[in-house]
Each structure stands twice: as structure tokens, then as C-alpha cells.
mmCIF file with all atom_site columns, C-alpha atoms in Angstrom:
data_model
loop_
_atom_site.group_PDB
_atom_site.id
_atom_site.type_symbol
_atom_site.label_atom_id
_atom_site.label_alt_id
_atom_site.label_comp_id
_atom_site.label_asym_id
_atom_site.label_entity_id
_atom_site.label_seq_id
_atom_site.pdbx_PDB_ins_code
_atom_site.Cartn_x
_atom_site.Cartn_y
_atom_site.Cartn_z
_atom_site.occupancy
_atom_site.B_iso_or_equiv
_atom_site.pdbx_formal_charge
_atom_site.auth_seq_id
_atom_site.auth_comp_id
_atom_site.auth_asym_id
_atom_site.auth_atom_id
_atom_site.pdbx_PDB_model_num
ATOM 1   C CA . MET O 1 1   ? 123.907 108.966 141.268 1.00 0.00 ? 1   MET O CA 1
ATOM 2   C CA . THR O 1 2   ? 127.292 110.964 140.539 1.00 0.00 ? 2   THR O CA 1
ATOM 3   C CA . PHE O 1 3   ? 129.111 110.973 137.501 1.00 0.00 ? 3   PHE O CA 1
ATOM 4   C CA . CYS O 1 4   ? 132.392 112.893 136.265 1.00 0.00 ? 4   CYS O CA 1
ATOM 5   C CA . ALA O 1 5   ? 132.387 116.655 135.507 1.00 0.00 ? 5   ALA O CA 1
ATOM 6   C CA . LEU O 1 6   ? 133.693 118.504 133.311 1.00 0.00 ? 6   LEU O CA 1
ATOM 7   C CA . PRO O 1 7   ? 134.258 122.224 135.265 1.00 0.00 ? 7   PRO O CA 1
ATOM 8   C CA . TYR O 1 8   ? 132.784 125.051 133.447 1.00 0.00 ? 8   TYR O CA 1
ATOM 9   C CA . SER O 1 9   ? 135.722 126.788 132.905 1.00 0.00 ? 9   SER O CA 1
ATOM 10  C CA . GLU O 1 10  ? 136.632 123.911 129.921 1.00 0.00 ? 10  GLU O CA 1
ATOM 11  C CA . ARG O 1 11  ? 134.447 124.026 127.154 1.00 0.00 ? 11  ARG O CA 1
ATOM 12  C CA . GLU O 1 12  ? 137.009 123.628 124.889 1.00 0.00 ? 12  GLU O CA 1
ATOM 13  C CA . ALA O 1 13  ? 137.860 120.073 126.444 1.00 0.00 ? 13  ALA O CA 1
ATOM 14  C CA . LYS O 1 14  ? 133.421 119.286 126.553 1.00 0.00 ? 14  LYS O CA 1
ATOM 15  C CA . ASN O 1 15  ? 133.455 121.228 122.700 1.00 0.00 ? 15  ASN O CA 1
ATOM 16  C CA . GLY O 1 16  ? 135.838 118.061 121.691 1.00 0.00 ? 16  GLY O CA 1
ATOM 17  C CA . ILE O 1 17  ? 133.709 115.623 124.030 1.00 0.00 ? 17  ILE O CA 1
ATOM 18  C CA . SER O 1 18  ? 130.376 117.002 122.182 1.00 0.00 ? 18  SER O CA 1
ATOM 19  C CA . GLU O 1 19  ? 131.820 117.024 118.851 1.00 0.00 ? 19  GLU O CA 1
ATOM 20  C CA . LYS O 1 20  ? 133.412 113.826 118.953 1.00 0.00 ? 20  LYS O CA 1
ATOM 21  C CA . PHE O 1 21  ? 129.947 111.540 120.300 1.00 0.00 ? 21  PHE O CA 1
ATOM 22  C CA . GLY O 1 22  ? 127.630 112.964 119.187 1.00 0.00 ? 22  GLY O CA 1
ATOM 23  C CA . ILE O 1 23  ? 126.171 115.326 122.465 1.00 0.00 ? 23  ILE O CA 1
ATOM 24  C CA . TRP O 1 24  ? 123.488 117.444 121.759 1.00 0.00 ? 24  TRP O CA 1
ATOM 25  C CA . CYS O 1 25  ? 121.838 117.556 125.051 1.00 0.00 ? 25  CYS O CA 1
ATOM 26  C CA . ILE O 1 26  ? 123.186 118.539 128.690 1.00 0.00 ? 26  ILE O CA 1
ATOM 27  C CA . PRO O 1 27  ? 122.502 115.948 131.297 1.00 0.00 ? 27  PRO O CA 1
ATOM 28  C CA . PHE O 1 28  ? 123.640 113.226 128.014 1.00 0.00 ? 28  PHE O CA 1
ATOM 29  C CA . LEU O 1 29  ? 125.239 109.911 129.201 1.00 0.00 ? 29  LEU O CA 1
ATOM 30  C CA . LEU O 1 30  ? 126.107 107.171 126.612 1.00 0.00 ? 30  LEU O CA 1
ATOM 31  C CA . ILE O 1 31  ? 128.020 103.623 127.223 1.00 0.00 ? 31  ILE O CA 1
ATOM 32  C CA . LEU O 1 32  ? 131.482 102.276 126.337 1.00 0.00 ? 32  LEU O CA 1
ATOM 33  C CA . GLY O 1 33  ? 132.286 99.741  124.626 1.00 0.00 ? 33  GLY O CA 1
ATOM 34  C CA . PRO O 1 34  ? 136.092 98.132  126.045 1.00 0.00 ? 34  PRO O CA 1
ATOM 35  C CA . VAL O 1 35  ? 139.557 98.977  123.823 1.00 0.00 ? 35  VAL O CA 1
ATOM 36  C CA . PRO O 1 36  ? 139.677 97.031  120.889 1.00 0.00 ? 36  PRO O CA 1
ATOM 37  C CA . THR O 1 37  ? 141.851 94.508  120.819 1.00 0.00 ? 37  THR O CA 1
ATOM 38  C CA . ASP O 1 38  ? 144.334 95.886  117.954 1.00 0.00 ? 38  ASP O CA 1
ATOM 39  C CA . GLY O 1 39  ? 143.935 99.087  119.808 1.00 0.00 ? 39  GLY O CA 1
ATOM 40  C CA . GLY O 1 40  ? 142.201 102.455 118.019 1.00 0.00 ? 40  GLY O CA 1
ATOM 41  C CA . GLU O 1 41  ? 138.708 104.274 119.103 1.00 0.00 ? 41  GLU O CA 1
ATOM 42  C CA . ARG O 1 42  ? 136.260 102.166 122.155 1.00 0.00 ? 42  ARG O CA 1
ATOM 43  C CA . PRO O 1 43  ? 132.851 101.819 120.591 1.00 0.00 ? 43  PRO O CA 1
ATOM 44  C CA . ILE O 1 44  ? 129.699 103.582 121.372 1.00 0.00 ? 44  ILE O CA 1
ATOM 45  C CA . ILE O 1 45  ? 127.584 100.641 122.772 1.00 0.00 ? 45  ILE O CA 1
ATOM 46  C CA . ASN O 1 46  ? 124.580 102.983 123.484 1.00 0.00 ? 46  ASN O CA 1
ATOM 47  C CA . ARG O 1 47  ? 123.787 106.859 123.297 1.00 0.00 ? 47  ARG O CA 1
ATOM 48  C CA . SER O 1 48  ? 120.382 106.670 125.238 1.00 0.00 ? 48  SER O CA 1
ATOM 49  C CA . LEU O 1 49  ? 121.561 105.529 128.259 1.00 0.00 ? 49  LEU O CA 1
ATOM 50  C CA . ARG O 1 50  ? 119.851 108.540 129.486 1.00 0.00 ? 50  ARG O CA 1
ATOM 51  C CA . ARG O 1 51  ? 116.685 107.427 129.380 1.00 0.00 ? 51  ARG O CA 1
ATOM 52  C CA . ILE O 1 52  ? 117.378 104.270 130.696 1.00 0.00 ? 52  ILE O CA 1
ATOM 53  C CA . ILE O 1 53  ? 118.682 105.430 133.970 1.00 0.00 ? 53  ILE O CA 1
ATOM 54  C CA . GLU O 1 54  ? 116.090 108.307 134.198 1.00 0.00 ? 54  GLU O CA 1
ATOM 55  C CA . SER O 1 55  ? 113.450 104.284 133.574 1.00 0.00 ? 55  SER O CA 1
ATOM 56  C CA . GLY O 1 56  ? 114.914 102.164 136.569 1.00 0.00 ? 56  GLY O CA 1
ATOM 57  C CA . ASP O 1 57  ? 115.391 99.181  134.899 1.00 0.00 ? 57  ASP O CA 1
ATOM 58  C CA . LEU O 1 58  ? 118.958 97.707  134.353 1.00 0.00 ? 58  LEU O CA 1
ATOM 59  C CA . SER O 1 59  ? 118.346 94.296  133.050 1.00 0.00 ? 59  SER O CA 1
ATOM 60  C CA . ASN O 1 60  ? 119.753 94.399  130.415 1.00 0.00 ? 60  ASN O CA 1
ATOM 61  C CA . PHE O 1 61  ? 123.151 96.078  130.378 1.00 0.00 ? 61  PHE O CA 1
ATOM 62  C CA . PRO O 1 62  ? 124.918 96.576  129.086 1.00 0.00 ? 62  PRO O CA 1
ATOM 63  C CA . PHE O 1 63  ? 122.240 98.375  126.863 1.00 0.00 ? 63  PHE O CA 1
ATOM 64  C CA . CYS O 1 64  ? 122.917 97.119  123.369 1.00 0.00 ? 64  CYS O CA 1
ATOM 65  C CA . PRO O 1 65  ? 120.393 99.295  121.518 1.00 0.00 ? 65  PRO O CA 1
ATOM 66  C CA . LYS O 1 66  ? 116.646 96.858  120.231 1.00 0.00 ? 66  LYS O CA 1
ATOM 67  C CA . SER O 1 67  ? 116.727 97.743  116.743 1.00 0.00 ? 67  SER O CA 1
ATOM 68  C CA . TYR O 1 68  ? 112.906 97.887  117.860 1.00 0.00 ? 68  TYR O CA 1
ATOM 69  C CA . GLY O 1 69  ? 110.528 100.311 120.399 1.00 0.00 ? 69  GLY O CA 1
ATOM 70  C CA . ALA O 1 70  ? 108.326 103.145 121.220 1.00 0.00 ? 70  ALA O CA 1
ATOM 71  C CA . LEU O 1 71  ? 107.575 105.965 118.499 1.00 0.00 ? 71  LEU O CA 1
ATOM 72  C CA . ASP O 1 72  ? 108.637 108.491 121.602 1.00 0.00 ? 72  ASP O CA 1
ATOM 73  C CA . HIS O 1 73  ? 111.528 106.625 122.657 1.00 0.00 ? 73  HIS O CA 1
ATOM 74  C CA . ALA O 1 74  ? 112.960 107.161 119.703 1.00 0.00 ? 74  ALA O CA 1
ATOM 75  C CA . ARG O 1 75  ? 113.446 110.617 118.608 1.00 0.00 ? 75  ARG O CA 1
ATOM 76  C CA . SER O 1 76  ? 117.274 109.826 117.689 1.00 0.00 ? 76  SER O CA 1
ATOM 77  C CA . ASP O 1 77  ? 116.932 107.056 115.956 1.00 0.00 ? 77  ASP O CA 1
ATOM 78  C CA . ILE O 1 78  ? 114.166 108.628 113.176 1.00 0.00 ? 78  ILE O CA 1
ATOM 79  C CA . LYS O 1 79  ? 116.554 111.760 112.416 1.00 0.00 ? 79  LYS O CA 1
ATOM 80  C CA . ASN O 1 80  ? 119.007 108.565 112.120 1.00 0.00 ? 80  ASN O CA 1
ATOM 81  C CA . SER O 1 81  ? 117.063 105.334 110.253 1.00 0.00 ? 81  SER O CA 1
ATOM 82  C CA . LYS O 1 82  ? 114.402 104.512 107.507 1.00 0.00 ? 82  LYS O CA 1
ATOM 83  C CA . CYS O 1 83  ? 112.063 103.719 110.622 1.00 0.00 ? 83  CYS O CA 1
ATOM 84  C CA . LEU O 1 84  ? 109.252 101.609 110.230 1.00 0.00 ? 84  LEU O CA 1
ATOM 85  C CA . VAL O 1 85  ? 106.535 102.568 112.294 1.00 0.00 ? 85  VAL O CA 1
ATOM 86  C CA . VAL O 1 86  ? 103.020 101.274 113.025 1.00 0.00 ? 86  VAL O CA 1
ATOM 87  C CA . VAL O 1 87  ? 100.423 104.018 114.342 1.00 0.00 ? 87  VAL O CA 1
ATOM 88  C CA . HIS O 1 88  ? 97.061  102.877 116.654 1.00 0.00 ? 88  HIS O CA 1
ATOM 89  C CA . GLU O 1 89  ? 96.534  104.589 118.620 1.00 0.00 ? 89  GLU O CA 1
ATOM 90  C CA . ASN O 1 90  ? 92.936  103.301 119.857 1.00 0.00 ? 90  ASN O CA 1
ATOM 91  C CA . GLY O 1 91  ? 93.928  100.134 120.116 1.00 0.00 ? 91  GLY O CA 1
ATOM 92  C CA . ASP O 1 92  ? 92.213  98.393  123.279 1.00 0.00 ? 92  ASP O CA 1
ATOM 93  C CA . ASP O 1 93  ? 95.440  96.640  125.548 1.00 0.00 ? 93  ASP O CA 1
ATOM 94  C CA . ASN O 1 94  ? 94.952  93.335  124.167 1.00 0.00 ? 94  ASN O CA 1
ATOM 95  C CA . LYS O 1 95  ? 95.321  94.949  119.828 1.00 0.00 ? 95  LYS O CA 1
ATOM 96  C CA . LYS O 1 96  ? 97.989  97.193  121.408 1.00 0.00 ? 96  LYS O CA 1
ATOM 97  C CA . GLN O 1 97  ? 99.965  94.305  122.926 1.00 0.00 ? 97  GLN O CA 1
ATOM 98  C CA . GLU O 1 98  ? 99.589  92.026  119.544 1.00 0.00 ? 98  GLU O CA 1
ATOM 99  C CA . ILE O 1 99  ? 100.788 95.030  117.728 1.00 0.00 ? 99  ILE O CA 1
ATOM 100 C CA . ILE O 1 100 ? 103.828 95.341  119.425 1.00 0.00 ? 100 ILE O CA 1
ATOM 101 C CA . ASN O 1 101 ? 104.986 91.270  119.520 1.00 0.00 ? 101 ASN O CA 1
ATOM 102 C CA . MET O 1 102 ? 104.238 91.756  115.672 1.00 0.00 ? 102 MET O CA 1
ATOM 103 C CA . VAL O 1 103 ? 107.240 94.435  115.636 1.00 0.00 ? 103 VAL O CA 1
ATOM 104 C CA . LYS O 1 104 ? 109.125 92.909  117.300 1.00 0.00 ? 104 LYS O CA 1
ATOM 105 C CA . VAL O 1 105 ? 109.380 89.601  114.835 1.00 0.00 ? 105 VAL O CA 1
ATOM 106 C CA . VAL O 1 106 ? 109.907 92.081  112.631 1.00 0.00 ? 106 VAL O CA 1
ATOM 107 C CA . SER O 1 107 ? 112.320 93.631  113.953 1.00 0.00 ? 107 SER O CA 1
ATOM 108 C CA . LYS O 1 108 ? 114.299 90.270  114.413 1.00 0.00 ? 108 LYS O CA 1
ATOM 109 C CA . LYS O 1 109 ? 113.023 88.800  110.509 1.00 0.00 ? 109 LYS O CA 1
ATOM 110 C CA . TYR O 1 110 ? 115.821 91.850  109.830 1.00 0.00 ? 110 TYR O CA 1
ATOM 111 C CA . ARG O 1 111 ? 118.581 92.141  111.965 1.00 0.00 ? 111 ARG O CA 1
ATOM 112 C CA . ASP O 1 112 ? 120.806 92.389  109.566 1.00 0.00 ? 112 ASP O CA 1
ATOM 113 C CA . ARG O 1 113 ? 119.885 94.754  108.670 1.00 0.00 ? 113 ARG O CA 1
ATOM 114 C CA . ASN O 1 114 ? 120.788 97.580  110.182 1.00 0.00 ? 114 ASN O CA 1
ATOM 115 C CA . ASP O 1 115 ? 120.288 101.128 108.792 1.00 0.00 ? 115 ASP O CA 1
ATOM 116 C CA . MET O 1 116 ? 116.223 100.580 109.277 1.00 0.00 ? 116 MET O CA 1
ATOM 117 C CA . LYS O 1 117 ? 114.320 100.665 113.152 1.00 0.00 ? 117 LYS O CA 1
ATOM 118 C CA . PHE O 1 118 ? 110.963 99.194  113.845 1.00 0.00 ? 118 PHE O CA 1
ATOM 119 C CA . LEU O 1 119 ? 108.606 100.945 115.915 1.00 0.00 ? 119 LEU O CA 1
ATOM 120 C CA . TRP O 1 120 ? 104.918 101.999 117.312 1.00 0.00 ? 120 TRP O CA 1
ATOM 121 C CA . ALA O 1 121 ? 103.357 104.587 118.547 1.00 0.00 ? 121 ALA O CA 1
ATOM 122 C CA . LEU O 1 122 ? 100.036 103.575 120.717 1.00 0.00 ? 122 LEU O CA 1
ATOM 123 C CA . ASP O 1 123 ? 99.228  106.357 122.065 1.00 0.00 ? 123 ASP O CA 1
ATOM 124 C CA . HIS O 1 124 ? 98.083  109.378 121.397 1.00 0.00 ? 124 HIS O CA 1
ATOM 125 C CA . SER O 1 125 ? 101.769 111.357 122.380 1.00 0.00 ? 125 SER O CA 1
ATOM 126 C CA . ARG O 1 126 ? 102.490 113.844 121.093 1.00 0.00 ? 126 ARG O CA 1
ATOM 127 C CA . LEU O 1 127 ? 105.091 112.314 118.994 1.00 0.00 ? 127 LEU O CA 1
ATOM 128 C CA . ALA O 1 128 ? 102.282 110.422 117.111 1.00 0.00 ? 128 ALA O CA 1
ATOM 129 C CA . ARG O 1 129 ? 100.173 114.018 116.757 1.00 0.00 ? 129 ARG O CA 1
ATOM 130 C CA . ARG O 1 130 ? 102.898 115.543 114.904 1.00 0.00 ? 130 ARG O CA 1
ATOM 131 C CA . LEU O 1 131 ? 103.632 111.957 113.347 1.00 0.00 ? 131 LEU O CA 1
ATOM 132 C CA . ARG O 1 132 ? 100.000 112.222 112.053 1.00 0.00 ? 132 ARG O CA 1
ATOM 133 C CA . LEU O 1 133 ? 100.074 116.073 111.206 1.00 0.00 ? 133 LEU O CA 1
ATOM 134 C CA . VAL O 1 134 ? 103.436 115.652 108.545 1.00 0.00 ? 134 VAL O CA 1
ATOM 135 C CA . THR O 1 135 ? 103.008 112.669 107.110 1.00 0.00 ? 135 THR O CA 1
ATOM 136 C CA . LYS O 1 136 ? 98.564  113.871 106.420 1.00 0.00 ? 136 LYS O CA 1
ATOM 137 C CA . LEU O 1 137 ? 97.413  110.763 108.693 1.00 0.00 ? 137 LEU O CA 1
ATOM 138 C CA . PRO O 1 138 ? 93.939  111.476 109.775 1.00 0.00 ? 138 PRO O CA 1
ATOM 139 C CA . LYS O 1 139 ? 93.751  112.337 113.473 1.00 0.00 ? 139 LYS O CA 1
ATOM 140 C CA . ARG O 1 140 ? 91.904  109.490 114.544 1.00 0.00 ? 140 ARG O CA 1
ATOM 141 C CA . SER O 1 141 ? 91.728  105.932 113.207 1.00 0.00 ? 141 SER O CA 1
ATOM 142 C CA . ASP O 1 142 ? 89.938  103.172 114.545 1.00 0.00 ? 142 ASP O CA 1
ATOM 143 C CA . GLU O 1 143 ? 92.297  101.067 111.833 1.00 0.00 ? 143 GLU O CA 1
ATOM 144 C CA . PRO O 1 144 ? 95.859  100.334 113.010 1.00 0.00 ? 144 PRO O CA 1
ATOM 145 C CA . MET O 1 145 ? 98.386  101.899 110.148 1.00 0.00 ? 145 MET O CA 1
ATOM 146 C CA . MET O 1 146 ? 102.041 101.644 108.630 1.00 0.00 ? 146 MET O CA 1
ATOM 147 C CA . ILE O 1 147 ? 104.120 104.068 107.727 1.00 0.00 ? 147 ILE O CA 1
ATOM 148 C CA . ILE O 1 148 ? 108.237 103.902 106.348 1.00 0.00 ? 148 ILE O CA 1
ATOM 149 C CA . LEU O 1 149 ? 109.879 107.519 107.958 1.00 0.00 ? 149 LEU O CA 1
ATOM 150 C CA . ASP O 1 150 ? 112.954 108.192 106.270 1.00 0.00 ? 150 ASP O CA 1
ATOM 151 C CA . ILE O 1 151 ? 114.581 111.544 107.258 1.00 0.00 ? 151 ILE O CA 1
ATOM 152 C CA . PRO O 1 152 ? 117.613 110.854 106.252 1.00 0.00 ? 152 PRO O CA 1
ATOM 153 C CA . ASP O 1 153 ? 116.838 109.976 102.512 1.00 0.00 ? 153 ASP O CA 1
ATOM 154 C CA . GLN O 1 154 ? 115.528 114.311 102.636 1.00 0.00 ? 154 GLN O CA 1
ATOM 155 C CA . GLY O 1 155 ? 112.392 113.797 104.248 1.00 0.00 ? 155 GLY O CA 1
ATOM 156 C CA . GLY O 1 156 ? 111.265 111.037 102.556 1.00 0.00 ? 156 GLY O CA 1
ATOM 157 C CA . TYR O 1 157 ? 108.536 108.900 104.041 1.00 0.00 ? 157 TYR O CA 1
ATOM 158 C CA . TYR O 1 158 ? 105.919 105.804 102.598 1.00 0.00 ? 158 TYR O CA 1
ATOM 159 C CA . VAL O 1 159 ? 102.158 105.769 103.843 1.00 0.00 ? 159 VAL O CA 1
ATOM 160 C CA . SER O 1 160 ? 101.023 101.673 103.964 1.00 0.00 ? 160 SER O CA 1
ATOM 161 C CA . LYS O 1 161 ? 97.466  101.742 101.812 1.00 0.00 ? 161 LYS O CA 1
ATOM 162 C CA . MET O 1 162 ? 97.608  97.985  104.043 1.00 0.00 ? 162 MET O CA 1
ATOM 163 C CA . THR O 1 163 ? 94.751  98.363  107.377 1.00 0.00 ? 163 THR O CA 1
ATOM 164 C CA . SER O 1 164 ? 95.175  94.965  108.948 1.00 0.00 ? 164 SER O CA 1
ATOM 165 C CA . VAL O 1 165 ? 98.033  94.885  110.796 1.00 0.00 ? 165 VAL O CA 1
ATOM 166 C CA . THR O 1 166 ? 100.185 90.870  110.819 1.00 0.00 ? 166 THR O CA 1
ATOM 167 C CA . VAL O 1 167 ? 103.498 89.910  109.949 1.00 0.00 ? 167 VAL O CA 1
ATOM 168 C CA . GLU O 1 168 ? 102.758 89.373  106.735 1.00 0.00 ? 168 GLU O CA 1
ATOM 169 C CA . ASN O 1 169 ? 102.000 92.118  106.250 1.00 0.00 ? 169 ASN O CA 1
ATOM 170 C CA . ILE O 1 170 ? 104.192 94.176  107.368 1.00 0.00 ? 170 ILE O CA 1
ATOM 171 C CA . THR O 1 171 ? 106.978 92.758  105.776 1.00 0.00 ? 171 THR O CA 1
ATOM 172 C CA . GLN O 1 172 ? 105.552 93.734  101.987 1.00 0.00 ? 172 GLN O CA 1
ATOM 173 C CA . PHE O 1 173 ? 105.188 97.397  103.496 1.00 0.00 ? 173 PHE O CA 1
ATOM 174 C CA . ILE O 1 174 ? 109.223 96.909  103.954 1.00 0.00 ? 174 ILE O CA 1
ATOM 175 C CA . GLU O 1 175 ? 109.676 95.778  100.588 1.00 0.00 ? 175 GLU O CA 1
ATOM 176 C CA . ASP O 1 176 ? 107.155 97.586  98.144  1.00 0.00 ? 176 ASP O CA 1
ATOM 177 C CA . PRO O 1 177 ? 106.909 100.131 100.555 1.00 0.00 ? 177 PRO O CA 1
ATOM 178 C CA . GLY O 1 178 ? 105.117 102.084 96.943  1.00 0.00 ? 178 GLY O CA 1
ATOM 179 C CA . ASP O 1 179 ? 105.145 106.050 96.228  1.00 0.00 ? 179 ASP O CA 1
ATOM 180 C CA . ARG O 1 180 ? 107.939 107.906 98.329  1.00 0.00 ? 180 ARG O CA 1
ATOM 181 C CA . GLN O 1 181 ? 105.763 111.711 99.804  1.00 0.00 ? 181 GLN O CA 1
ATOM 182 C CA . GLN O 1 182 ? 108.067 114.680 100.819 1.00 0.00 ? 182 GLN O CA 1
ATOM 183 C CA . LEU O 1 183 ? 107.699 115.331 104.606 1.00 0.00 ? 183 LEU O CA 1
#
């Protein structure tokens, strides 16, 4: 795939575009919506297109961002939004799929809440290990765990005491997360 690019000599233009769209790495790919009928700025539809294009799955065009997904694909979300994360690296495939389905159900329940993302960490990825480390969770657990990360609130987080993950328990945890802790 080829894309238009600015010549290196156009650093001022590149810096202006980077600042306007929050671009922090190259290559970076985002998609803009149409010009509003009243004029003005075109809205950003999705600022994380690179991962989508690299996956080769173009079936969800125009790639409106979802409020749910895997922790490993949500690096910018965890920096900018409050995030519920269900962690269960040691579950079998059926249990992992159940967790994904439950998190999706909860995300739909809170679809009007644009300030929150709903994530899962179901493998021993580097980011999942880091999450366990900074939130002082045990390195390994046979039981799923729920965390709410609130990095925009100066690094706050909440850990659920519930080990049973159900739609009802996830909802209860979101509504009453307990004591705030600090990263």
C-alpha cells in the first residue's frame, strides 16, 4: 500500500500535523470523517488504524473504535481513559472466550459512557505482566481478576475483591470499585 508522505525538508508542516492529531510515532495512520455540514474540522474516526491495516481485516470499515478489546491493543486507551481490565492468563480457551463475551456485554451496557474502555488480558503478554507488577497483583493466578485503571486520574487504580467474573459482578465493580490505590 502506498500513502502520501511529506518530504523530510517539511519538518514544520510535519510538526504541525503531529501536534494537531496527536501523532507520537511513525508510521502512524488515522482516518478522518467527512467535513461537517456546517464546515469546520473533520472529526477523527479512528487514530489506531495501523494495527487494523497490519492485521489485514478490513471488514469493519470505516473502523470506528470499539469500547472493548484486548489490553495489548489498547495502549493509547489506557493512557487516556478509565479502563476496566479483566485479567485471566491461566484460563482455558472456553473460559477466556466467556470473559471476552462478558466484557463485550458490559461494554454495550455502558455504551453511552465515552470515558471508559473495557479490556481483557488473557495471555502472558509483556503488558499483562507489567500491569500485574505495577498494580501489585500476584504474578500468576488461577482465578480471574478485575482492575479499573484510571491513569488520567494521576495513576489511580482499583482492584476487585471478587474472583468470580460475571456480567453482574463486573457491573457491580464498575459502580462501586472500592478504595482507590495509586500507581
